[in-house]
Amino acid sequence: MTSKFPVNPRRGAWVEIHLPALRQNLDVIKAALPSTSGFISVLKDDAYGHGALEVAKIAAEKGAAFLALVTVDEAIELREGGIKSPILLLGERQPEEFEACLHYDLTPSLATIESFTRLNQLAAAQNRQFPVHVKIDTGMSRYGVKWDEAPALLARCNEFPALQFEGIMSHFAMSDELDKTFALTQLDRFKTVLQWAESTHLHFKWRHICNSGGFLDLPQAHFDLVRIGIAGLGVYPSKVCRRLHGLEPIMSVKARVAFLKDLRPGETVGYGMRYKAETQRRIAVIPIGYGDGFPRVRNQGEVLIHGKRAPLVGGVSMDAITVDVTDIPETQMWDEVTLLGKQGGEEITIHDIAALRNSVSYDAMVSWKPRLPRIFII
Ligand SMILES: *Cc1c(COP(=O)(O)O)cnc(C)c1O
């Protein structure tokens, strides 16, 4: 990543992460929570492509009760980066991963007797009481013990004295759409499990079910913690969920004009000759392509130059796109281009990029490859 010949940014295309906006987003989210609820900062997949270590430092500074990741490798990266906060691992663990959990203090979320047994043995051998969160499947049908089988599992918690059952969690399948019917069913199932646990004197310090959608739209489901991924990054999980004043996207993608070219009528642009100039046109080449995660579209999409929209022409190459700047005659070599984010009064949102990919904002965010340097605005 470092070079003997530093240029900043290291190339003519980069991802910019605005850390003051992240701080503000987390403040806005905290202010919207009741005083009895904290938050977990969900940082899987390099904090949705934003840079997990940088986001983790700010989440920790803002008092996240846990940082949540999915793989042990992601967690080790944060530990080696100096992060001391409690880390919760989502997803499922292979038995061989528990040694690393103990070594790096990674709290697993578990849902089987086999995993309790294995972790209990290892923790007991080190004379430790190791925390775990129990994962309840209330209808997502992914990880976790099914809600109606949870009492049988929880009834056996006392067989594992080296485990400290500090958390219990579930996950919504649909929390950010207008129709909350199934989310409410899931919430009822979770509450039933919690009541059963209470009735047998099993007390969990941390009860959590909300993701960003649940946090925004289901205040009755906040419990002790909400798990915040996308909302902290300033992006709403859907078009219809509640809006919070002050939440702003923290990611932009920028580049510089790397070539300018005048086309005569009849000349074509790019592979497959997908665009043909009908009249005299001016084309700017931008040094970012599908090899950087830009959607592989043709004659579709726009970028911002001098606060104006320039349409893509031709196909997207691995390392370059071409845009028509005929109507932006002030364009010069190395002018700044915005591919995602605001410029002047215009904005290209992650939802616009997602539409080009026929996908959702989450997928569009994680699509920017590590090849694009991340520049952190502090
Ligand atoms: C990814 C994830 C979240 C965060 O979801 P957002 O919609 O980004 O807030 C929360 N909980 C679990 C289990 C997840 O996998």
PDB file of C-alpha atoms in Angstrom, residues 154-327:
ATOM      1  CA  LEU A 154     -31.611 -22.553  27.226  1.00  0.00           C
ATOM      2  CA  ALA A 155     -32.654 -25.090  29.862  1.00  0.00           C
ATOM      3  CA  ARG A 156     -29.191 -26.600  29.518  1.00  0.00           C
ATOM      4  CA  CYS A 157     -27.181 -23.386  29.982  1.00  0.00           C
ATOM      5  CA  ASN A 158     -26.318 -24.379  33.545  1.00  0.00           C
ATOM      6  CA  GLU A 159     -24.345 -27.363  32.197  1.00  0.00           C
ATOM      7  CA  PHE A 160     -21.640 -24.963  30.983  1.00  0.00           C
ATOM      8  CA  PRO A 161     -20.140 -23.247  34.012  1.00  0.00           C
ATOM      9  CA  ALA A 162     -17.229 -21.782  32.015  1.00  0.00           C
ATOM     10  CA  LEU A 163     -19.646 -19.901  29.765  1.00  0.00           C
ATOM     11  CA  GLN A 164     -21.204 -16.627  30.737  1.00  0.00           C
ATOM     12  CA  PHE A 165     -24.509 -16.305  28.886  1.00  0.00           C
ATOM     13  CA  GLU A 166     -24.474 -12.527  28.722  1.00  0.00           C
ATOM     14  CA  GLY A 167     -26.438 -11.923  25.522  1.00  0.00           C
ATOM     15  CA  ILE A 168     -29.444 -13.157  23.574  1.00  0.00           C
ATOM     16  CA  MET A 169     -30.236 -11.998  20.082  1.00  0.00           C
ATOM     17  CA  SER A 170     -32.345 -12.441  16.972  1.00  0.00           C
ATOM     18  CA  HIS A 171     -32.471 -10.873  13.524  1.00  0.00           C
ATOM     19  CA  PHE A 172     -35.295  -9.395  11.442  1.00  0.00           C
ATOM     20  CA  ALA A 173     -36.002 -10.694   7.949  1.00  0.00           C
ATOM     21  CA  MET A 174     -37.922  -7.554   6.945  1.00  0.00           C
ATOM     22  CA  SER A 175     -37.695  -4.532   9.193  1.00  0.00           C
ATOM     23  CA  ASP A 176     -37.418  -1.618   6.749  1.00  0.00           C
ATOM     24  CA  GLU A 177     -40.545  -2.071   4.612  1.00  0.00           C
ATOM     25  CA  LEU A 178     -43.908  -0.475   5.358  1.00  0.00           C
ATOM     26  CA  ASP A 179     -45.480  -3.853   6.099  1.00  0.00           C
ATOM     27  CA  LYS A 180     -44.281  -4.734   9.602  1.00  0.00           C
ATOM     28  CA  THR A 181     -46.499  -7.802  10.014  1.00  0.00           C
ATOM     29  CA  PHE A 182     -43.726 -10.358   9.966  1.00  0.00           C
ATOM     30  CA  ALA A 183     -41.314  -8.172  11.952  1.00  0.00           C
ATOM     31  CA  LEU A 184     -43.955  -7.976  14.685  1.00  0.00           C
ATOM     32  CA  THR A 185     -44.408 -11.745  14.557  1.00  0.00           C
ATOM     33  CA  GLN A 186     -40.648 -12.139  14.997  1.00  0.00           C
ATOM     34  CA  LEU A 187     -40.690  -9.668  17.868  1.00  0.00           C
ATOM     35  CA  ASP A 188     -43.461 -11.656  19.585  1.00  0.00           C
ATOM     36  CA  ARG A 189     -41.499 -14.870  19.195  1.00  0.00           C
ATOM     37  CA  PHE A 190     -38.375 -13.217  20.655  1.00  0.00           C
ATOM     38  CA  LYS A 191     -40.371 -11.865  23.594  1.00  0.00           C
ATOM     39  CA  THR A 192     -41.817 -15.293  24.247  1.00  0.00           C
ATOM     40  CA  VAL A 193     -38.315 -16.732  24.460  1.00  0.00           C
ATOM     41  CA  LEU A 194     -37.215 -13.876  26.752  1.00  0.00           C
ATOM     42  CA  GLN A 195     -40.205 -14.428  29.041  1.00  0.00           C
ATOM     43  CA  TRP A 196     -39.443 -18.115  29.200  1.00  0.00           C
ATOM     44  CA  ALA A 197     -35.819 -17.337  30.094  1.00  0.00           C
ATOM     45  CA  GLU A 198     -36.861 -14.867  32.812  1.00  0.00           C
ATOM     46  CA  SER A 199     -39.269 -17.409  34.260  1.00  0.00           C
ATOM     47  CA  THR A 200     -36.371 -19.809  34.724  1.00  0.00           C
ATOM     48  CA  HIS A 201     -34.160 -17.076  36.230  1.00  0.00           C
ATOM     49  CA  LEU A 202     -31.879 -16.817  33.223  1.00  0.00           C
ATOM     50  CA  HIS A 203     -30.972 -13.150  32.969  1.00  0.00           C
ATOM     51  CA  PHE A 204     -29.298 -11.821  29.860  1.00  0.00           C
ATOM     52  CA  LYS A 205     -27.520  -8.518  30.205  1.00  0.00           C
ATOM     53  CA  TRP A 206     -27.736  -7.765  26.493  1.00  0.00           C
ATOM     54  CA  ARG A 207     -30.943  -8.455  24.555  1.00  0.00           C
ATOM     55  CA  HIS A 208     -30.889  -7.352  20.904  1.00  0.00           C
ATOM     56  CA  ILE A 209     -32.879  -7.875  17.719  1.00  0.00           C
ATOM     57  CA  CYS A 210     -32.764  -4.582  15.745  1.00  0.00           C
ATOM     58  CA  ASN A 211     -30.690  -3.810  12.693  1.00  0.00           C
ATOM     59  CA  SER A 212     -30.861  -0.282  11.201  1.00  0.00           C
ATOM     60  CA  GLY A 213     -34.397  -0.854   9.882  1.00  0.00           C
ATOM     61  CA  GLY A 214     -35.616  -2.083  13.261  1.00  0.00           C
ATOM     62  CA  PHE A 215     -33.830   0.758  15.036  1.00  0.00           C
ATOM     63  CA  LEU A 216     -35.577   3.310  12.804  1.00  0.00           C
ATOM     64  CA  ASP A 217     -39.048   1.828  12.612  1.00  0.00           C
ATOM     65  CA  LEU A 218     -39.559  -0.471  15.609  1.00  0.00           C
ATOM     66  CA  PRO A 219     -38.775   1.467  18.793  1.00  0.00           C
ATOM     67  CA  GLN A 220     -40.673  -1.173  20.792  1.00  0.00           C
ATOM     68  CA  ALA A 221     -37.903  -3.617  19.788  1.00  0.00           C
ATOM     69  CA  HIS A 222     -34.849  -1.643  20.925  1.00  0.00           C
ATOM     70  CA  PHE A 223     -34.237  -3.669  24.132  1.00  0.00           C
ATOM     71  CA  ASP A 224     -30.690  -3.200  25.506  1.00  0.00           C
ATOM     72  CA  LEU A 225     -28.810  -2.806  22.226  1.00  0.00           C
ATOM     73  CA  VAL A 226     -29.479  -2.076  18.563  1.00  0.00           C
ATOM     74  CA  ARG A 227     -27.105  -3.341  15.880  1.00  0.00           C
ATOM     75  CA  ILE A 228     -26.294  -0.469  13.550  1.00  0.00           C
ATOM     76  CA  GLY A 229     -24.585  -1.051  10.222  1.00  0.00           C
ATOM     77  CA  ILE A 230     -25.788   0.977   7.263  1.00  0.00           C
ATOM     78  CA  ALA A 231     -27.452   3.836   9.180  1.00  0.00           C
ATOM     79  CA  GLY A 232     -24.157   4.776  10.846  1.00  0.00           C
ATOM     80  CA  LEU A 233     -22.695   5.205   7.387  1.00  0.00           C
ATOM     81  CA  GLY A 234     -25.472   7.702   6.695  1.00  0.00           C
ATOM     82  CA  VAL A 235     -27.502   5.531   4.326  1.00  0.00           C
ATOM     83  CA  TYR A 236     -31.082   4.402   4.911  1.00  0.00           C
ATOM     84  CA  PRO A 237     -31.837   0.704   4.506  1.00  0.00           C
ATOM     85  CA  SER A 238     -34.910   1.528   2.389  1.00  0.00           C
ATOM     86  CA  LYS A 239     -36.840   4.378   0.822  1.00  0.00           C
ATOM     87  CA  VAL A 240     -39.708   4.116   3.272  1.00  0.00           C
ATOM     88  CA  CYS A 241     -38.146   3.856   6.736  1.00  0.00           C
ATOM     89  CA  ARG A 242     -38.115   6.764   9.205  1.00  0.00           C
ATOM     90  CA  ARG A 243     -35.773   9.679   8.419  1.00  0.00           C
ATOM     91  CA  LEU A 244     -33.459  11.155  11.053  1.00  0.00           C
ATOM     92  CA  HIS A 245     -32.373  14.753  10.714  1.00  0.00           C
ATOM     93  CA  GLY A 246     -28.593  15.015  10.335  1.00  0.00           C
ATOM     94  CA  LEU A 247     -27.823  11.542   8.948  1.00  0.00           C
ATOM     95  CA  GLU A 248     -25.461  12.027   5.972  1.00  0.00           C
ATOM     96  CA  PRO A 249     -23.631   9.531   3.737  1.00  0.00           C
ATOM     97  CA  ILE A 250     -19.947   9.411   4.651  1.00  0.00           C
ATOM     98  CA  MET A 251     -18.634   7.780   1.447  1.00  0.00           C
ATOM     99  CA  SER A 252     -17.832   9.532  -1.819  1.00  0.00           C
ATOM    100  CA  VAL A 253     -16.055   8.150  -4.860  1.00  0.00           C
ATOM    101  CA  LYS A 254     -13.956  10.645  -6.770  1.00  0.00           C
ATOM    102  CA  ALA A 255     -11.527  10.738  -9.671  1.00  0.00           C
ATOM    103  CA  ARG A 256      -9.737  13.158 -11.937  1.00  0.00           C
ATOM    104  CA  VAL A 257     -10.163  13.728 -15.652  1.00  0.00           C
ATOM    105  CA  ALA A 258      -7.261  11.783 -17.180  1.00  0.00           C
ATOM    106  CA  PHE A 259      -7.756  12.543 -20.892  1.00  0.00           C
ATOM    107  CA  LEU A 260      -9.882  14.790 -23.082  1.00  0.00           C
ATOM    108  CA  LYS A 261     -10.761  14.001 -26.668  1.00  0.00           C
ATOM    109  CA  ASP A 262     -12.806  15.570 -29.443  1.00  0.00           C
ATOM    110  CA  LEU A 263     -14.874  13.216 -31.551  1.00  0.00           C
ATOM    111  CA  ARG A 264     -15.894  13.855 -35.140  1.00  0.00           C
ATOM    112  CA  PRO A 265     -19.360  12.772 -36.210  1.00  0.00           C
ATOM    113  CA  GLY A 266     -19.397   9.026 -36.873  1.00  0.00           C
ATOM    114  CA  GLU A 267     -16.522   8.129 -34.519  1.00  0.00           C
ATOM    115  CA  THR A 268     -17.191   5.472 -31.881  1.00  0.00           C
ATOM    116  CA  VAL A 269     -16.108   5.049 -28.246  1.00  0.00           C
ATOM    117  CA  GLY A 270     -14.716   1.987 -26.485  1.00  0.00           C
ATOM    118  CA  TYR A 271     -14.961  -1.801 -26.705  1.00  0.00           C
ATOM    119  CA  GLY A 272     -17.734  -3.098 -28.884  1.00  0.00           C
ATOM    120  CA  MET A 273     -18.145   0.432 -30.348  1.00  0.00           C
ATOM    121  CA  ARG A 274     -21.207   0.862 -28.158  1.00  0.00           C
ATOM    122  CA  TYR A 275     -21.439   4.629 -28.636  1.00  0.00           C
ATOM    123  CA  LYS A 276     -21.295   6.548 -31.888  1.00  0.00           C
ATOM    124  CA  ALA A 277     -21.024  10.344 -31.985  1.00  0.00           C
ATOM    125  CA  GLU A 278     -23.844  11.759 -34.115  1.00  0.00           C
ATOM    126  CA  THR A 279     -22.357  15.242 -33.942  1.00  0.00           C
ATOM    127  CA  GLN A 280     -19.055  16.750 -32.821  1.00  0.00           C
ATOM    128  CA  ARG A 281     -18.624  15.673 -29.126  1.00  0.00           C
ATOM    129  CA  ARG A 282     -16.080  16.155 -26.346  1.00  0.00           C
ATOM    130  CA  ILE A 283     -15.251  13.092 -24.263  1.00  0.00           C
ATOM    131  CA  ALA A 284     -13.469  12.918 -20.889  1.00  0.00           C
ATOM    132  CA  VAL A 285     -11.738   9.693 -19.865  1.00  0.00           C
ATOM    133  CA  ILE A 286     -12.012   8.942 -16.125  1.00  0.00           C
ATOM    134  CA  PRO A 287      -9.488   6.438 -14.732  1.00  0.00           C
ATOM    135  CA  ILE A 288     -11.885   4.085 -12.894  1.00  0.00           C
ATOM    136  CA  GLY A 289     -13.571   0.975 -14.258  1.00  0.00           C
ATOM    137  CA  TYR A 290     -15.287  -2.286 -13.386  1.00  0.00           C
ATOM    138  CA  GLY A 291     -11.900  -3.451 -12.023  1.00  0.00           C
ATOM    139  CA  ASP A 292     -12.484  -0.893  -9.271  1.00  0.00           C
ATOM    140  CA  GLY A 293     -16.068  -1.957  -8.750  1.00  0.00           C
ATOM    141  CA  PHE A 294     -17.783   0.567 -11.010  1.00  0.00           C
ATOM    142  CA  PRO A 295     -20.917  -1.115 -12.430  1.00  0.00           C
ATOM    143  CA  ARG A 296     -20.285  -2.627 -15.863  1.00  0.00           C
ATOM    144  CA  VAL A 297     -22.928  -0.652 -17.740  1.00  0.00           C
ATOM    145  CA  ARG A 298     -22.970   0.871 -21.215  1.00  0.00           C
ATOM    146  CA  ASN A 299     -24.401   4.279 -22.189  1.00  0.00           C
ATOM    147  CA  GLN A 300     -25.935   4.493 -18.724  1.00  0.00           C
ATOM    148  CA  GLY A 301     -25.155   6.452 -15.564  1.00  0.00           C
ATOM    149  CA  GLU A 302     -23.665   9.864 -14.891  1.00  0.00           C
ATOM    150  CA  VAL A 303     -20.765  11.561 -13.110  1.00  0.00           C
ATOM    151  CA  LEU A 304     -20.478  15.106 -11.744  1.00  0.00           C
ATOM    152  CA  ILE A 305     -17.951  17.585 -13.167  1.00  0.00           C
ATOM    153  CA  HIS A 306     -18.049  21.291 -12.280  1.00  0.00           C
ATOM    154  CA  GLY A 307     -21.289  20.560 -10.415  1.00  0.00           C
ATOM    155  CA  LYS A 308     -22.968  19.333 -13.621  1.00  0.00           C
ATOM    156  CA  ARG A 309     -24.065  15.904 -14.782  1.00  0.00           C
ATOM    157  CA  ALA A 310     -22.004  14.254 -17.526  1.00  0.00           C
ATOM    158  CA  PRO A 311     -23.503  11.069 -19.005  1.00  0.00           C
ATOM    159  CA  LEU A 312     -21.427   7.906 -19.510  1.00  0.00           C
ATOM    160  CA  VAL A 313     -20.977   7.021 -23.166  1.00  0.00           C
ATOM    161  CA  GLY A 314     -19.882   3.646 -24.458  1.00  0.00           C
ATOM    162  CA  GLY A 315     -19.117   0.662 -22.242  1.00  0.00           C
ATOM    163  CA  VAL A 316     -17.256   0.601 -18.922  1.00  0.00           C
ATOM    164  CA  SER A 317     -13.729  -0.848 -19.269  1.00  0.00           C
ATOM    165  CA  MET A 318     -11.741  -2.520 -16.507  1.00  0.00           C
ATOM    166  CA  ASP A 319      -9.801   0.687 -15.827  1.00  0.00           C
ATOM    167  CA  ALA A 320     -11.693   3.530 -17.470  1.00  0.00           C
ATOM    168  CA  ILE A 321     -15.036   5.092 -18.225  1.00  0.00           C
ATOM    169  CA  THR A 322     -15.808   7.717 -20.829  1.00  0.00           C
ATOM    170  CA  VAL A 323     -18.231  10.588 -20.266  1.00  0.00           C
ATOM    171  CA  ASP A 324     -19.619  13.249 -22.570  1.00  0.00           C
ATOM    172  CA  VAL A 325     -18.525  16.733 -21.454  1.00  0.00           C
ATOM    173  CA  THR A 326     -19.610  18.612 -24.578  1.00  0.00           C
ATOM    174  CA  ASP A 327     -22.022  20.648 -22.433  1.00  0.00           C
TER     175      ASP A 327
END
